[in-house]
Every structure is written in structure tokens, then in C-alpha cells.
Amino acid sequence: MLPVRADLVGISSYGAPQLDVAARLNVNENPFPLPASVVEAITQAVSSAAHGLNRYPERDAVELRAALADFIARDCGVDLPVEQVWAANGSNEVMHQIFLAFGGPGRRALTFEPTYSMYPEYARDTFTDFRMLPRLPDFTVDVKRAVDAIADLRPSIVILTSPNNPTGTSQDLSDTRTIAQAGLTYGAMVVVDEAYAEFRRDGVPSACELLGEFRNLIVTRTMSKAFGLAGARLGYALAADSRVVDTLHVVRLPYHLSAITQAVALAALANSELLTAQVQLIRSERDALAEWLNEQGYDVAPSDANFILFGKFEDRHAVWQHLLSRGVLVRETGPPQWLRVSVGTPEENAMFRDALLRAKEDQ
Ligand SMILES: *Cc1c(COP(=O)(O)O)cnc(C)c1O
């Protein structure tokens, strides 16, 4: 026997299948490869960073955090000093660090299901008690229940995911405000995970707008989705209070962001317009796909993200398997009768529609 932590014995690691099929529509990546000019800029940046790899990287990644602040100023019209911006290896690491800093033994985190399946893992790793309340049938958060639960359970972390994964649901700013206020009253950090923010429909606001109002608010974002940089591993947090960032500094591992990661992310941010040029197309493909699924008689959760949750299936695994047999990989996640499909290129989306039609014929 290995002296493994008792609560980890028999637990297998998280991960969606990575299969080499024609249409990989299961992990919400941006389906478009990087433009050649951006590949060139990244290659140059990496090459120049390579000369200095004998040295440890810039520990505080100040230049990168400033570039992220610039991007947020353009994307949300919110000006943040670098002291309120934090960066790490994917927003997964950011969230893990938030649990290290604000969770822990004797503490509690609260979120609303169905939602992102990684949150319980951060809680487990940090010995944080983890609670989930069900979302309403339309997949929005039951705000009254949330406020009552915050008063009752006294979590130190509340996670709101907007747009939510796997449902695509975005949260009204007034609801976020009410929950942030309850967090302020009862001593909780309120974290809004905005991994998919750049895909939101016109008129849907970002919680960044509330950073001036609630000092307990943290908004997390990532370059993995809209930026098409999932392979680079760069996520970030925007904190209403610079002391949050000071605390994340305390729990981070030394030199957590490699010089290569920093160089890649900086080169990407310098080209953010080129990199996010396909977001508009992905949004219109999403809306068209949602409409098509509706026409086919499926239930479709309204989506502000780059994926769609649709159903309902008596045997979703059979449908998943059928799609896979036609080279289309979607995700078996969320409520038991639903499937989630990432929005791909127009060609991939056509393959998906075709495969789903055939799956229906065969049912
Ligand atoms: C994809 C996703 C992330 C991003 O994770 P990275 O570590 O930045 O790649 C974060 N939150 C949610 C809800 C996601 O779906």
C-alpha cells in the first residue's frame, strides 16, 4: 500500500476523452488554428525568451498582468491597476489558488449545479467543504435561495459561473449584485468565473462592471477559449481589492508562470484582435445551431458561450456513441438527459448536424 491520502484512494483523474476524430466538439476549444502572423509573433517571442532560460522567469509577471489589464480596459471599459490583476497557468490554477487562499479545513465553498465539474476537485484538494444548490429549471441561479444559503452556511467562497458551463446560461448583473452583497454581509468572496465571457450575446454585461462596487468580488477569465490558446495555459483574475492579489501571491508556487508562458501570452495579447477575430463567427454559428436544434424538436438551453446544451435523450450515451461513430465527439455532461456540443467550424457543425439526424433515424 502507498501512503496515499485516504480520501484520494480509488479516485481517478478528471478529463474528457482526447480522441483523434474529425470533429472534436467536446472541450469548448476555439476550433480555428492561430493565424499565421500570430504564430510568427509567438515564435519570435519564444525564441527571444529562450536565450534567457538559464534564469528564473520574472516572478510577478508584471508586464503580462499589465497587458491583461489593458485588454480588460478595452473589453469591458474597466480600468484596473496591475495590483488588481493576477495571472496563472489557466483559470484552473487561478481557481485552485483562490481555494488555497480563501478555502481550507473548516471552511466552505458554495456553487450552483449543474456547473463546471472541476470545482469539487479544488475543494477536495484543499479540504474545503463543498456545497451545491440546484439551479432553477431554466438553469439560472435561484437568487433568494442563494442568499439564504449564504446566510445559513456561511461559505467563505461563492462561485458564480457566467456564462455557466455546461448550460451556457449567463447571469443578470442584478442577481450577481444581490449575491455579491450577501457575500459582503456574511464574509464570502464571490468569484464569477467568466471563462466564456467573450462569447456573450450583445447586451449581456460582464461582472467586471461590478468590480468598483464590491470589494469581495473576483472575476476570473482565460485565454483558453475565445483567444484560442488552450494549449498555452494562461488564465487570470481581476480582483476588486488588491489584497486578494497579495494573498494569491502568498499561496502560489515560486516562478509558477514560466518565461515561455509569459512570452506566449504577451505576444498573443499584442495580437488580441487577430486572435479573437473568429469570435463573431463562432457566436453566429452558435445561434444558428441553437435555432436548428430547436427546429429539430430538441430542448436547447439559451447559450452565451461557445457550446450548446441540448436534449433530452432517454439514452444519451447511445446518442453520444452514435455521433462518435460518425467522427463527431461531443460531451456527456450536465443533467442526465442532455448532451453538450462545442461550436466548431462551419464544416464541423455541418458534420454534427448530419450525424445527429442519422442518430435520430436510427433511434
Ligand atoms: C474551460 C473553462 C475554464 C478554463 O480553464 P483553463 O484552465 O483556463 O483552460 C474555466 N472555467 C470554466 C467554467 C470552463 O469551462
mmCIF file of C-alpha atoms and ligand atoms in Angstrom:
data_model
loop_
_atom_site.group_PDB
_atom_site.id
_atom_site.type_symbol
_atom_site.label_atom_id
_atom_site.label_comp_id
_atom_site.label_asym_id
_atom_site.label_seq_id
_atom_site.Cartn_x
_atom_site.Cartn_y
_atom_site.Cartn_z
ATOM 1 C CA MET A 1 0.000 0.000 0.000
ATOM 2 C CA LEU A 2 1.154 3.501 -0.792
ATOM 3 C CA PRO A 3 0.563 6.071 1.917
ATOM 4 C CA VAL A 4 -1.993 7.876 -0.249
ATOM 5 C CA ARG A 5 -4.426 10.255 1.429
ATOM 6 C CA ALA A 6 -7.439 8.138 2.359
ATOM 7 C CA ASP A 7 -9.872 10.401 0.532
ATOM 8 C CA LEU A 8 -7.929 10.007 -2.712
ATOM 9 C CA VAL A 9 -7.784 6.225 -2.773
ATOM 10 C CA GLY A 10 -9.651 4.845 -5.777
ATOM 11 C CA ILE A 11 -10.321 8.282 -7.259
ATOM 12 C CA SER A 12 -9.437 8.601 -10.930
ATOM 13 C CA SER A 13 -8.237 11.794 -12.513
ATOM 14 C CA TYR A 14 -10.544 14.214 -14.247
ATOM 15 C CA GLY A 15 -10.517 14.529 -18.004
ATOM 16 C CA ALA A 16 -12.658 14.419 -21.102
ATOM 17 C CA PRO A 17 -11.655 11.853 -23.740
ATOM 18 C CA GLN A 18 -8.932 13.122 -26.108
ATOM 19 C CA LEU A 19 -9.742 11.245 -29.290
ATOM 20 C CA ASP A 20 -8.388 11.897 -32.748
ATOM 21 C CA VAL A 21 -11.642 12.243 -34.663
ATOM 22 C CA ALA A 22 -12.787 14.585 -37.456
ATOM 23 C CA ALA A 23 -14.919 16.890 -35.293
ATOM 24 C CA ARG A 24 -13.696 17.368 -31.724
ATOM 25 C CA LEU A 25 -16.579 19.238 -30.166
ATOM 26 C CA ASN A 26 -16.231 18.190 -26.529
ATOM 27 C CA VAL A 27 -13.998 20.654 -24.651
ATOM 28 C CA ASN A 28 -15.152 24.071 -25.876
ATOM 29 C CA GLU A 29 -11.931 24.986 -27.621
ATOM 30 C CA ASN A 30 -11.778 27.641 -30.300
ATOM 31 C CA PRO A 31 -11.808 25.401 -33.409
ATOM 32 C CA PHE A 32 -9.724 27.735 -35.564
ATOM 33 C CA PRO A 33 -5.938 27.369 -35.629
ATOM 34 C CA LEU A 34 -3.958 30.543 -34.912
ATOM 35 C CA PRO A 35 -3.455 32.924 -37.855
ATOM 36 C CA ALA A 36 -0.008 32.584 -39.459
ATOM 37 C CA SER A 37 1.033 36.101 -38.443
ATOM 38 C CA VAL A 38 0.278 35.367 -34.786
ATOM 39 C CA VAL A 39 2.153 32.071 -34.971
ATOM 40 C CA GLU A 40 5.086 34.101 -36.292
ATOM 41 C CA ALA A 41 4.844 36.670 -33.462
ATOM 42 C CA ILE A 42 4.672 33.910 -30.834
ATOM 43 C CA THR A 43 7.610 32.075 -32.400
ATOM 44 C CA GLN A 44 9.712 35.254 -32.280
ATOM 45 C CA ALA A 45 8.760 35.889 -28.660
ATOM 46 C CA VAL A 46 9.579 32.321 -27.620
ATOM 47 C CA SER A 47 12.861 32.412 -29.488
ATOM 48 C CA SER A 48 13.924 35.552 -27.718
ATOM 49 C CA ALA A 49 12.799 34.204 -24.328
ATOM 50 C CA ALA A 50 14.807 31.034 -24.990
ATOM 51 C CA HIS A 51 18.057 32.981 -24.722
ATOM 52 C CA GLY A 52 17.298 33.772 -21.099
ATOM 53 C CA LEU A 53 16.036 30.371 -19.972
ATOM 54 C CA ASN A 54 19.089 29.885 -17.740
ATOM 55 C CA ARG A 55 17.427 32.431 -15.439
ATOM 56 C CA TYR A 56 14.219 32.052 -13.469
ATOM 57 C CA PRO A 57 11.284 33.915 -15.029
ATOM 58 C CA GLU A 58 10.042 37.308 -13.906
ATOM 59 C CA ARG A 59 8.344 36.117 -10.746
ATOM 60 C CA ASP A 60 5.492 38.584 -10.576
ATOM 61 C CA ALA A 61 4.749 38.652 -14.333
ATOM 62 C CA VAL A 62 4.132 42.385 -14.073
ATOM 63 C CA GLU A 63 4.354 43.115 -17.799
ATOM 64 C CA LEU A 64 1.894 40.344 -18.572
ATOM 65 C CA ARG A 65 -0.542 41.437 -15.869
ATOM 66 C CA ALA A 66 -0.395 44.995 -17.227
ATOM 67 C CA ALA A 67 -1.161 43.684 -20.722
ATOM 68 C CA LEU A 68 -4.150 41.773 -19.310
ATOM 69 C CA ALA A 69 -5.350 44.972 -17.615
ATOM 70 C CA ASP A 70 -5.110 46.725 -20.994
ATOM 71 C CA PHE A 71 -7.191 44.006 -22.628
ATOM 72 C CA ILE A 72 -9.871 44.281 -19.922
ATOM 73 C CA ALA A 73 -9.941 48.072 -20.308
ATOM 74 C CA ARG A 74 -10.754 47.527 -23.984
ATOM 75 C CA ASP A 75 -13.140 44.578 -23.481
ATOM 76 C CA CYS A 76 -15.135 45.900 -20.503
ATOM 77 C CA GLY A 77 -14.237 49.560 -20.213
ATOM 78 C CA VAL A 78 -12.906 48.944 -16.696
ATOM 79 C CA ASP A 79 -9.520 50.365 -15.716
ATOM 80 C CA LEU A 80 -7.660 48.231 -13.215
ATOM 81 C CA PRO A 81 -4.162 48.747 -11.836
ATOM 82 C CA VAL A 82 -1.790 45.811 -12.186
ATOM 83 C CA GLU A 83 -2.102 45.247 -8.406
ATOM 84 C CA GLN A 84 -5.659 44.025 -9.020
ATOM 85 C CA VAL A 85 -4.764 41.589 -11.801
ATOM 86 C CA TRP A 86 -3.444 38.072 -11.222
ATOM 87 C CA ALA A 87 -2.272 35.508 -13.779
ATOM 88 C CA ALA A 88 -1.580 31.771 -13.574
ATOM 89 C CA ASN A 89 -1.452 28.576 -15.629
ATOM 90 C CA GLY A 90 -5.045 28.541 -16.820
ATOM 91 C CA SER A 91 -8.001 29.767 -14.830
ATOM 92 C CA ASN A 92 -7.982 26.297 -13.297
ATOM 93 C CA GLU A 93 -4.800 27.223 -11.448
ATOM 94 C CA VAL A 94 -6.229 30.629 -10.560
ATOM 95 C CA MET A 95 -9.295 28.964 -9.025
ATOM 96 C CA HIS A 96 -7.141 26.407 -7.217
ATOM 97 C CA GLN A 97 -5.143 29.270 -5.713
ATOM 98 C CA ILE A 98 -8.366 31.026 -4.686
ATOM 99 C CA PHE A 99 -9.354 27.858 -2.810
ATOM 100 C CA LEU A 100 -5.897 27.678 -1.208
ATOM 101 C CA ALA A 101 -6.179 31.294 -0.071
ATOM 102 C CA PHE A 102 -9.850 31.520 0.918
ATOM 103 C CA GLY A 103 -10.919 27.907 1.486
ATOM 104 C CA GLY A 104 -9.303 25.249 3.644
ATOM 105 C CA PRO A 105 -10.172 22.996 6.573
ATOM 106 C CA GLY A 106 -13.233 24.177 8.472
ATOM 107 C CA ARG A 107 -14.254 26.397 5.579
ATOM 108 C CA ARG A 108 -16.898 26.034 2.927
ATOM 109 C CA ALA A 109 -17.496 26.817 -0.751
ATOM 110 C CA LEU A 110 -20.897 27.162 -2.385
ATOM 111 C CA THR A 111 -21.930 26.923 -6.019
ATOM 112 C CA PHE A 112 -24.940 26.059 -8.163
ATOM 113 C CA GLU A 113 -25.377 22.895 -10.209
ATOM 114 C CA PRO A 114 -25.226 21.818 -12.933
ATOM 115 C CA THR A 115 -21.909 23.585 -13.285
ATOM 116 C CA TYR A 116 -18.223 23.090 -14.001
ATOM 117 C CA SER A 117 -17.051 19.703 -12.782
ATOM 118 C CA MET A 118 -13.641 20.915 -11.588
ATOM 119 C CA TYR A 119 -14.902 22.978 -8.651
ATOM 120 C CA PRO A 120 -15.417 19.982 -6.335
ATOM 121 C CA GLU A 121 -11.846 18.909 -7.056
ATOM 122 C CA TYR A 122 -10.355 22.211 -5.882
ATOM 123 C CA ALA A 123 -12.444 21.835 -2.739
ATOM 124 C CA ARG A 124 -11.274 18.258 -2.169
ATOM 125 C CA ASP A 125 -7.623 19.170 -2.718
ATOM 126 C CA THR A 126 -7.830 21.997 -0.194
ATOM 127 C CA PHE A 127 -10.059 20.217 2.366
ATOM 128 C CA THR A 128 -12.804 22.770 1.798
ATOM 129 C CA ASP A 129 -16.369 21.653 2.488
ATOM 130 C CA PHE A 130 -18.224 21.860 -0.817
ATOM 131 C CA ARG A 131 -21.933 22.560 -1.256
ATOM 132 C CA MET A 132 -24.039 22.807 -4.375
ATOM 133 C CA LEU A 133 -27.569 24.130 -4.672
ATOM 134 C CA PRO A 134 -29.650 23.187 -7.707
ATOM 135 C CA ARG A 135 -30.212 25.813 -10.364
ATOM 136 C CA LEU A 136 -33.786 26.589 -11.415
ATOM 137 C CA PRO A 137 -35.312 24.642 -14.357
ATOM 138 C CA ASP A 138 -34.130 27.385 -16.750
ATOM 139 C CA PHE A 139 -30.595 26.904 -15.302
ATOM 140 C CA THR A 140 -30.436 30.341 -13.686
ATOM 141 C CA VAL A 141 -29.453 30.659 -10.024
ATOM 142 C CA ASP A 142 -32.294 30.834 -7.516
ATOM 143 C CA VAL A 143 -31.135 34.119 -6.001
ATOM 144 C CA LYS A 144 -33.346 34.074 -2.945
ATOM 145 C CA ARG A 145 -32.227 30.567 -2.064
ATOM 146 C CA ALA A 146 -28.629 31.551 -2.714
ATOM 147 C CA VAL A 147 -28.844 34.487 -0.318
ATOM 148 C CA ASP A 148 -30.487 32.320 2.339
ATOM 149 C CA ALA A 149 -27.802 29.678 1.891
ATOM 150 C CA ILE A 150 -25.024 32.243 2.229
ATOM 151 C CA ALA A 151 -26.571 33.465 5.496
ATOM 152 C CA ASP A 152 -27.079 29.903 6.664
ATOM 153 C CA LEU A 153 -23.980 28.030 5.542
ATOM 154 C CA ARG A 154 -21.530 30.958 5.796
ATOM 155 C CA PRO A 155 -19.313 29.881 2.889
ATOM 156 C CA SER A 156 -16.030 31.764 2.502
ATOM 157 C CA ILE A 157 -16.179 31.215 -1.283
ATOM 158 C CA VAL A 158 -19.227 31.502 -3.549
ATOM 159 C CA ILE A 159 -18.707 30.616 -7.206
ATOM 160 C CA LEU A 160 -20.988 32.011 -9.870
ATOM 161 C CA THR A 161 -20.230 30.809 -13.374
ATOM 162 C CA SER A 162 -21.409 33.135 -16.098
ATOM 163 C CA PRO A 163 -21.832 32.069 -18.804
ATOM 164 C CA ASN A 164 -22.235 28.784 -16.959
ATOM 165 C CA ASN A 165 -20.678 25.531 -18.136
ATOM 166 C CA PRO A 166 -22.331 23.216 -19.271
ATOM 167 C CA THR A 167 -25.570 25.169 -19.673
ATOM 168 C CA GLY A 168 -24.348 28.370 -21.403
ATOM 169 C CA THR A 169 -26.556 30.428 -19.067
ATOM 170 C CA SER A 170 -25.408 33.934 -18.215
ATOM 171 C CA GLN A 171 -26.410 35.654 -15.033
ATOM 172 C CA ASP A 172 -28.150 39.033 -14.777
ATOM 173 C CA LEU A 173 -25.978 41.700 -13.217
ATOM 174 C CA SER A 174 -28.718 42.460 -10.708
ATOM 175 C CA ASP A 175 -28.581 38.834 -9.484
ATOM 176 C CA THR A 176 -24.788 38.953 -9.253
ATOM 177 C CA ARG A 177 -25.122 42.199 -7.310
ATOM 178 C CA THR A 178 -27.568 40.655 -4.819
ATOM 179 C CA ILE A 179 -25.327 37.651 -4.231
ATOM 180 C CA ALA A 180 -22.180 39.779 -4.002
ATOM 181 C CA GLN A 181 -23.913 41.916 -1.381
ATOM 182 C CA ALA A 182 -24.898 38.818 0.612
ATOM 183 C CA GLY A 183 -21.275 37.677 0.380
ATOM 184 C CA LEU A 184 -20.120 41.030 1.690
ATOM 185 C CA THR A 185 -22.575 40.854 4.579
ATOM 186 C CA TYR A 186 -21.702 37.297 5.606
ATOM 187 C CA GLY A 187 -17.983 37.213 4.834
ATOM 188 C CA ALA A 188 -17.711 35.381 1.493
ATOM 189 C CA MET A 189 -15.535 36.046 -1.512
ATOM 190 C CA VAL A 190 -17.748 35.938 -4.590
ATOM 191 C CA VAL A 191 -15.949 34.583 -7.639
ATOM 192 C CA VAL A 192 -17.530 34.995 -11.058
ATOM 193 C CA ASP A 193 -15.963 32.503 -13.479
ATOM 194 C CA GLU A 194 -16.207 34.208 -16.870
ATOM 195 C CA ALA A 195 -14.251 31.698 -18.945
ATOM 196 C CA TYR A 196 -16.684 32.256 -21.828
ATOM 197 C CA ALA A 197 -17.382 35.979 -21.396
ATOM 198 C CA GLU A 198 -16.147 36.988 -24.852
ATOM 199 C CA PHE A 199 -18.875 34.895 -26.486
ATOM 200 C CA ARG A 200 -21.793 36.534 -24.684
ATOM 201 C CA ARG A 201 -24.624 37.912 -26.789
ATOM 202 C CA ASP A 202 -24.989 41.650 -27.399
ATOM 203 C CA GLY A 203 -26.270 43.497 -24.384
ATOM 204 C CA VAL A 204 -25.204 40.837 -21.872
ATOM 205 C CA PRO A 205 -22.925 42.561 -19.334
ATOM 206 C CA SER A 206 -19.775 41.291 -17.623
ATOM 207 C CA ALA A 207 -19.363 41.173 -13.841
ATOM 208 C CA CYS A 208 -16.220 43.279 -14.409
ATOM 209 C CA GLU A 209 -18.601 46.219 -14.248
ATOM 210 C CA LEU A 210 -19.206 45.451 -10.564
ATOM 211 C CA LEU A 211 -15.553 45.441 -9.516
ATOM 212 C CA GLY A 212 -15.852 49.033 -8.331
ATOM 213 C CA GLU A 213 -18.848 48.168 -6.152
ATOM 214 C CA PHE A 214 -17.976 45.058 -4.133
ATOM 215 C CA ARG A 215 -14.565 44.613 -2.546
ATOM 216 C CA ASN A 216 -15.235 40.845 -2.139
ATOM 217 C CA LEU A 217 -15.624 40.308 -5.897
ATOM 218 C CA ILE A 218 -13.203 38.369 -8.108
ATOM 219 C CA VAL A 219 -13.774 37.808 -11.826
ATOM 220 C CA THR A 220 -11.768 35.032 -13.475
ATOM 221 C CA ARG A 221 -11.097 34.774 -17.180
ATOM 222 C CA THR A 222 -8.964 32.684 -19.506
ATOM 223 C CA MET A 223 -7.125 32.767 -22.813
ATOM 224 C CA SER A 224 -8.151 29.127 -23.395
ATOM 225 C CA LYS A 225 -11.465 29.763 -25.115
ATOM 226 C CA ALA A 226 -12.045 32.957 -27.138
ATOM 227 C CA PHE A 227 -8.311 33.563 -27.634
ATOM 228 C CA GLY A 228 -7.866 30.050 -28.965
ATOM 229 C CA LEU A 229 -4.914 29.492 -26.661
ATOM 230 C CA ALA A 230 -5.956 26.444 -24.633
ATOM 231 C CA GLY A 231 -2.559 24.877 -25.235
ATOM 232 C CA ALA A 232 -0.669 27.834 -23.764
ATOM 233 C CA ARG A 233 -2.287 27.653 -20.296
ATOM 234 C CA LEU A 234 -2.987 31.216 -19.249
ATOM 235 C CA GLY A 235 -5.846 32.278 -17.020
ATOM 236 C CA TYR A 236 -6.280 35.402 -14.934
ATOM 237 C CA ALA A 237 -8.248 37.009 -12.164
ATOM 238 C CA LEU A 238 -9.483 40.572 -11.724
ATOM 239 C CA ALA A 239 -9.915 41.472 -8.091
ATOM 240 C CA ALA A 240 -11.865 44.360 -6.623
ATOM 241 C CA ASP A 241 -9.333 44.522 -3.786
ATOM 242 C CA SER A 242 -5.575 44.415 -4.359
ATOM 243 C CA ARG A 243 -5.200 42.479 -1.085
ATOM 244 C CA VAL A 244 -6.743 39.491 -2.868
ATOM 245 C CA VAL A 245 -3.842 39.526 -5.304
ATOM 246 C CA ASP A 246 -1.381 39.931 -2.399
ATOM 247 C CA THR A 247 -2.869 36.785 -0.872
ATOM 248 C CA LEU A 248 -2.709 34.817 -4.118
ATOM 249 C CA HIS A 249 0.975 35.753 -4.237
ATOM 250 C CA VAL A 250 1.400 34.038 -0.873
ATOM 251 C CA VAL A 251 -0.065 30.689 -1.967
ATOM 252 C CA ARG A 252 1.373 30.472 -5.483
ATOM 253 C CA LEU A 253 4.362 28.239 -6.144
ATOM 254 C CA PRO A 254 7.545 30.188 -6.863
ATOM 255 C CA TYR A 255 8.006 31.085 -10.531
ATOM 256 C CA HIS A 256 4.679 29.466 -11.359
ATOM 257 C CA LEU A 257 4.443 31.173 -14.766
ATOM 258 C CA SER A 258 7.305 30.075 -16.990
ATOM 259 C CA ALA A 259 9.184 32.605 -19.120
ATOM 260 C CA ILE A 260 7.811 30.764 -22.158
ATOM 261 C CA THR A 261 4.216 31.061 -20.965
ATOM 262 C CA GLN A 262 4.667 34.757 -20.254
ATOM 263 C CA ALA A 263 6.249 35.362 -23.663
ATOM 264 C CA VAL A 264 3.499 33.460 -25.491
ATOM 265 C CA ALA A 265 0.713 35.250 -23.631
ATOM 266 C CA LEU A 266 2.281 38.679 -24.189
ATOM 267 C CA ALA A 267 2.674 38.045 -27.908
ATOM 268 C CA ALA A 268 -0.920 36.801 -28.045
ATOM 269 C CA LEU A 269 -2.268 39.844 -26.196
ATOM 270 C CA ALA A 270 -0.388 42.144 -28.565
ATOM 271 C CA ASN A 271 -2.396 40.425 -31.309
ATOM 272 C CA SER A 272 -5.678 40.088 -29.450
ATOM 273 C CA GLU A 273 -7.750 41.483 -32.297
ATOM 274 C CA LEU A 274 -6.427 38.956 -34.803
ATOM 275 C CA LEU A 275 -6.759 36.131 -32.282
ATOM 276 C CA THR A 276 -10.348 36.886 -31.357
ATOM 277 C CA ALA A 277 -11.386 37.695 -34.935
ATOM 278 C CA GLN A 278 -13.326 34.418 -35.187
ATOM 279 C CA VAL A 279 -15.400 35.033 -32.062
ATOM 280 C CA GLN A 280 -18.074 36.790 -34.091
ATOM 281 C CA LEU A 281 -18.333 33.830 -36.463
ATOM 282 C CA ILE A 282 -18.489 31.369 -33.563
ATOM 283 C CA ARG A 283 -21.306 33.385 -31.995
ATOM 284 C CA SER A 284 -23.340 33.395 -35.188
ATOM 285 C CA GLU A 285 -22.669 29.676 -35.753
ATOM 286 C CA ARG A 286 -23.844 29.076 -32.178
ATOM 287 C CA ASP A 287 -27.080 30.977 -32.710
ATOM 288 C CA ALA A 288 -27.723 29.180 -36.000
ATOM 289 C CA LEU A 289 -27.011 25.792 -34.425
ATOM 290 C CA ALA A 290 -29.317 26.532 -31.482
ATOM 291 C CA GLU A 291 -32.075 27.503 -33.891
ATOM 292 C CA TRP A 292 -31.568 24.344 -35.933
ATOM 293 C CA LEU A 293 -31.683 22.150 -32.817
ATOM 294 C CA ASN A 294 -34.904 23.896 -31.818
ATOM 295 C CA GLU A 295 -36.387 23.231 -35.247
ATOM 296 C CA GLN A 296 -35.492 19.581 -34.859
ATOM 297 C CA GLY A 297 -37.586 19.489 -31.714
ATOM 298 C CA TYR A 298 -34.803 19.397 -29.126
ATOM 299 C CA ASP A 299 -34.749 21.315 -25.885
ATOM 300 C CA VAL A 300 -31.977 23.877 -26.105
ATOM 301 C CA ALA A 301 -30.552 25.893 -23.227
ATOM 302 C CA PRO A 302 -30.070 29.513 -24.379
ATOM 303 C CA SER A 303 -26.299 29.968 -24.651
ATOM 304 C CA ASP A 304 -23.949 32.908 -24.223
ATOM 305 C CA ALA A 305 -20.945 30.624 -24.608
ATOM 306 C CA ASN A 306 -19.297 28.679 -27.438
ATOM 307 C CA PHE A 307 -21.261 25.496 -26.738
ATOM 308 C CA ILE A 308 -24.858 24.369 -26.511
ATOM 309 C CA LEU A 309 -26.569 22.046 -24.049
ATOM 310 C CA PHE A 310 -29.367 20.158 -25.765
ATOM 311 C CA GLY A 311 -31.658 17.216 -25.068
ATOM 312 C CA LYS A 312 -33.483 15.396 -23.903
ATOM 313 C CA PHE A 313 -32.484 11.836 -24.606
ATOM 314 C CA GLU A 314 -33.687 8.706 -22.930
ATOM 315 C CA ASP A 315 -30.287 7.185 -23.541
ATOM 316 C CA ARG A 316 -27.783 9.964 -24.099
ATOM 317 C CA HIS A 317 -24.874 7.581 -24.085
ATOM 318 C CA ALA A 318 -26.280 5.781 -27.120
ATOM 319 C CA VAL A 319 -26.560 9.105 -28.963
ATOM 320 C CA TRP A 320 -23.055 10.125 -27.881
ATOM 321 C CA GLN A 321 -21.750 6.785 -29.153
ATOM 322 C CA HIS A 322 -23.604 7.141 -32.433
ATOM 323 C CA LEU A 323 -22.179 10.611 -33.036
ATOM 324 C CA LEU A 324 -18.721 9.312 -32.223
ATOM 325 C CA SER A 325 -19.107 6.507 -34.737
ATOM 326 C CA ARG A 326 -19.552 9.271 -37.329
ATOM 327 C CA GLY A 327 -16.442 11.113 -36.188
ATOM 328 C CA VAL A 328 -18.201 13.678 -34.019
ATOM 329 C CA LEU A 329 -17.112 13.851 -30.386
ATOM 330 C CA VAL A 330 -19.495 15.711 -28.050
ATOM 331 C CA ARG A 331 -19.653 15.747 -24.254
ATOM 332 C CA GLU A 332 -21.747 13.632 -21.942
ATOM 333 C CA THR A 333 -22.128 16.100 -19.142
ATOM 334 C CA GLY A 334 -24.732 18.070 -17.248
ATOM 335 C CA PRO A 335 -28.177 16.742 -16.371
ATOM 336 C CA PRO A 336 -28.550 13.046 -17.268
ATOM 337 C CA GLN A 337 -30.689 13.502 -20.384
ATOM 338 C CA TRP A 338 -28.644 16.228 -22.023
ATOM 339 C CA LEU A 339 -25.539 16.439 -24.202
ATOM 340 C CA ARG A 340 -23.212 19.371 -24.748
ATOM 341 C CA VAL A 341 -21.751 20.268 -28.132
ATOM 342 C CA SER A 342 -18.998 22.836 -28.635
ATOM 343 C CA VAL A 343 -19.455 25.165 -31.578
ATOM 344 C CA GLY A 344 -16.907 24.194 -34.216
ATOM 345 C CA THR A 345 -16.003 25.444 -37.652
ATOM 346 C CA PRO A 346 -18.937 25.652 -40.102
ATOM 347 C CA GLU A 347 -17.746 22.311 -41.579
ATOM 348 C CA GLU A 348 -17.629 20.621 -38.173
ATOM 349 C CA ASN A 349 -21.054 21.967 -37.266
ATOM 350 C CA ALA A 350 -22.426 20.556 -40.517
ATOM 351 C CA MET A 351 -20.914 17.174 -39.655
ATOM 352 C CA PHE A 352 -22.552 17.359 -36.254
ATOM 353 C CA ARG A 353 -25.983 18.186 -37.714
ATOM 354 C CA ASP A 354 -25.699 15.394 -40.210
ATOM 355 C CA ALA A 355 -24.600 12.854 -37.616
ATOM 356 C CA LEU A 356 -27.373 13.873 -35.245
ATOM 357 C CA LEU A 357 -30.001 13.483 -37.968
ATOM 358 C CA ARG A 358 -28.762 9.977 -38.641
ATOM 359 C CA ALA A 359 -28.665 9.143 -34.972
ATOM 360 C CA LYS A 360 -32.298 10.190 -34.789
ATOM 361 C CA GLU A 361 -33.257 7.973 -37.746
ATOM 362 C CA ASP A 362 -31.601 5.024 -36.041
ATOM 363 C CA GLN A 363 -33.276 5.511 -32.675
HETATM 364 C C1 LIG B 1 -12.852 25.957 -19.832
HETATM 365 C C2 LIG B 1 -13.201 26.531 -18.511
HETATM 366 C C3 LIG B 1 -12.244 27.203 -17.761
HETATM 367 C C4 LIG B 1 -10.890 27.426 -18.333
HETATM 368 O O1 LIG B 1 -9.915 26.662 -17.828
HETATM 369 P P1 LIG B 1 -8.402 26.975 -18.193
HETATM 370 O O2 LIG B 1 -7.701 26.362 -17.059
HETATM 371 O O3 LIG B 1 -8.247 28.472 -18.239
HETATM 372 O O4 LIG B 1 -8.116 26.344 -19.511
HETATM 373 C C5 LIG B 1 -12.620 27.752 -16.555
HETATM 374 N N1 LIG B 1 -13.875 27.667 -16.110
HETATM 375 C C6 LIG B 1 -14.821 27.047 -16.812
HETATM 376 C C7 LIG B 1 -16.216 27.017 -16.310
HETATM 377 C C8 LIG B 1 -14.508 26.444 -18.027
HETATM 378 O O5 LIG B 1 -15.445 25.788 -18.704
#
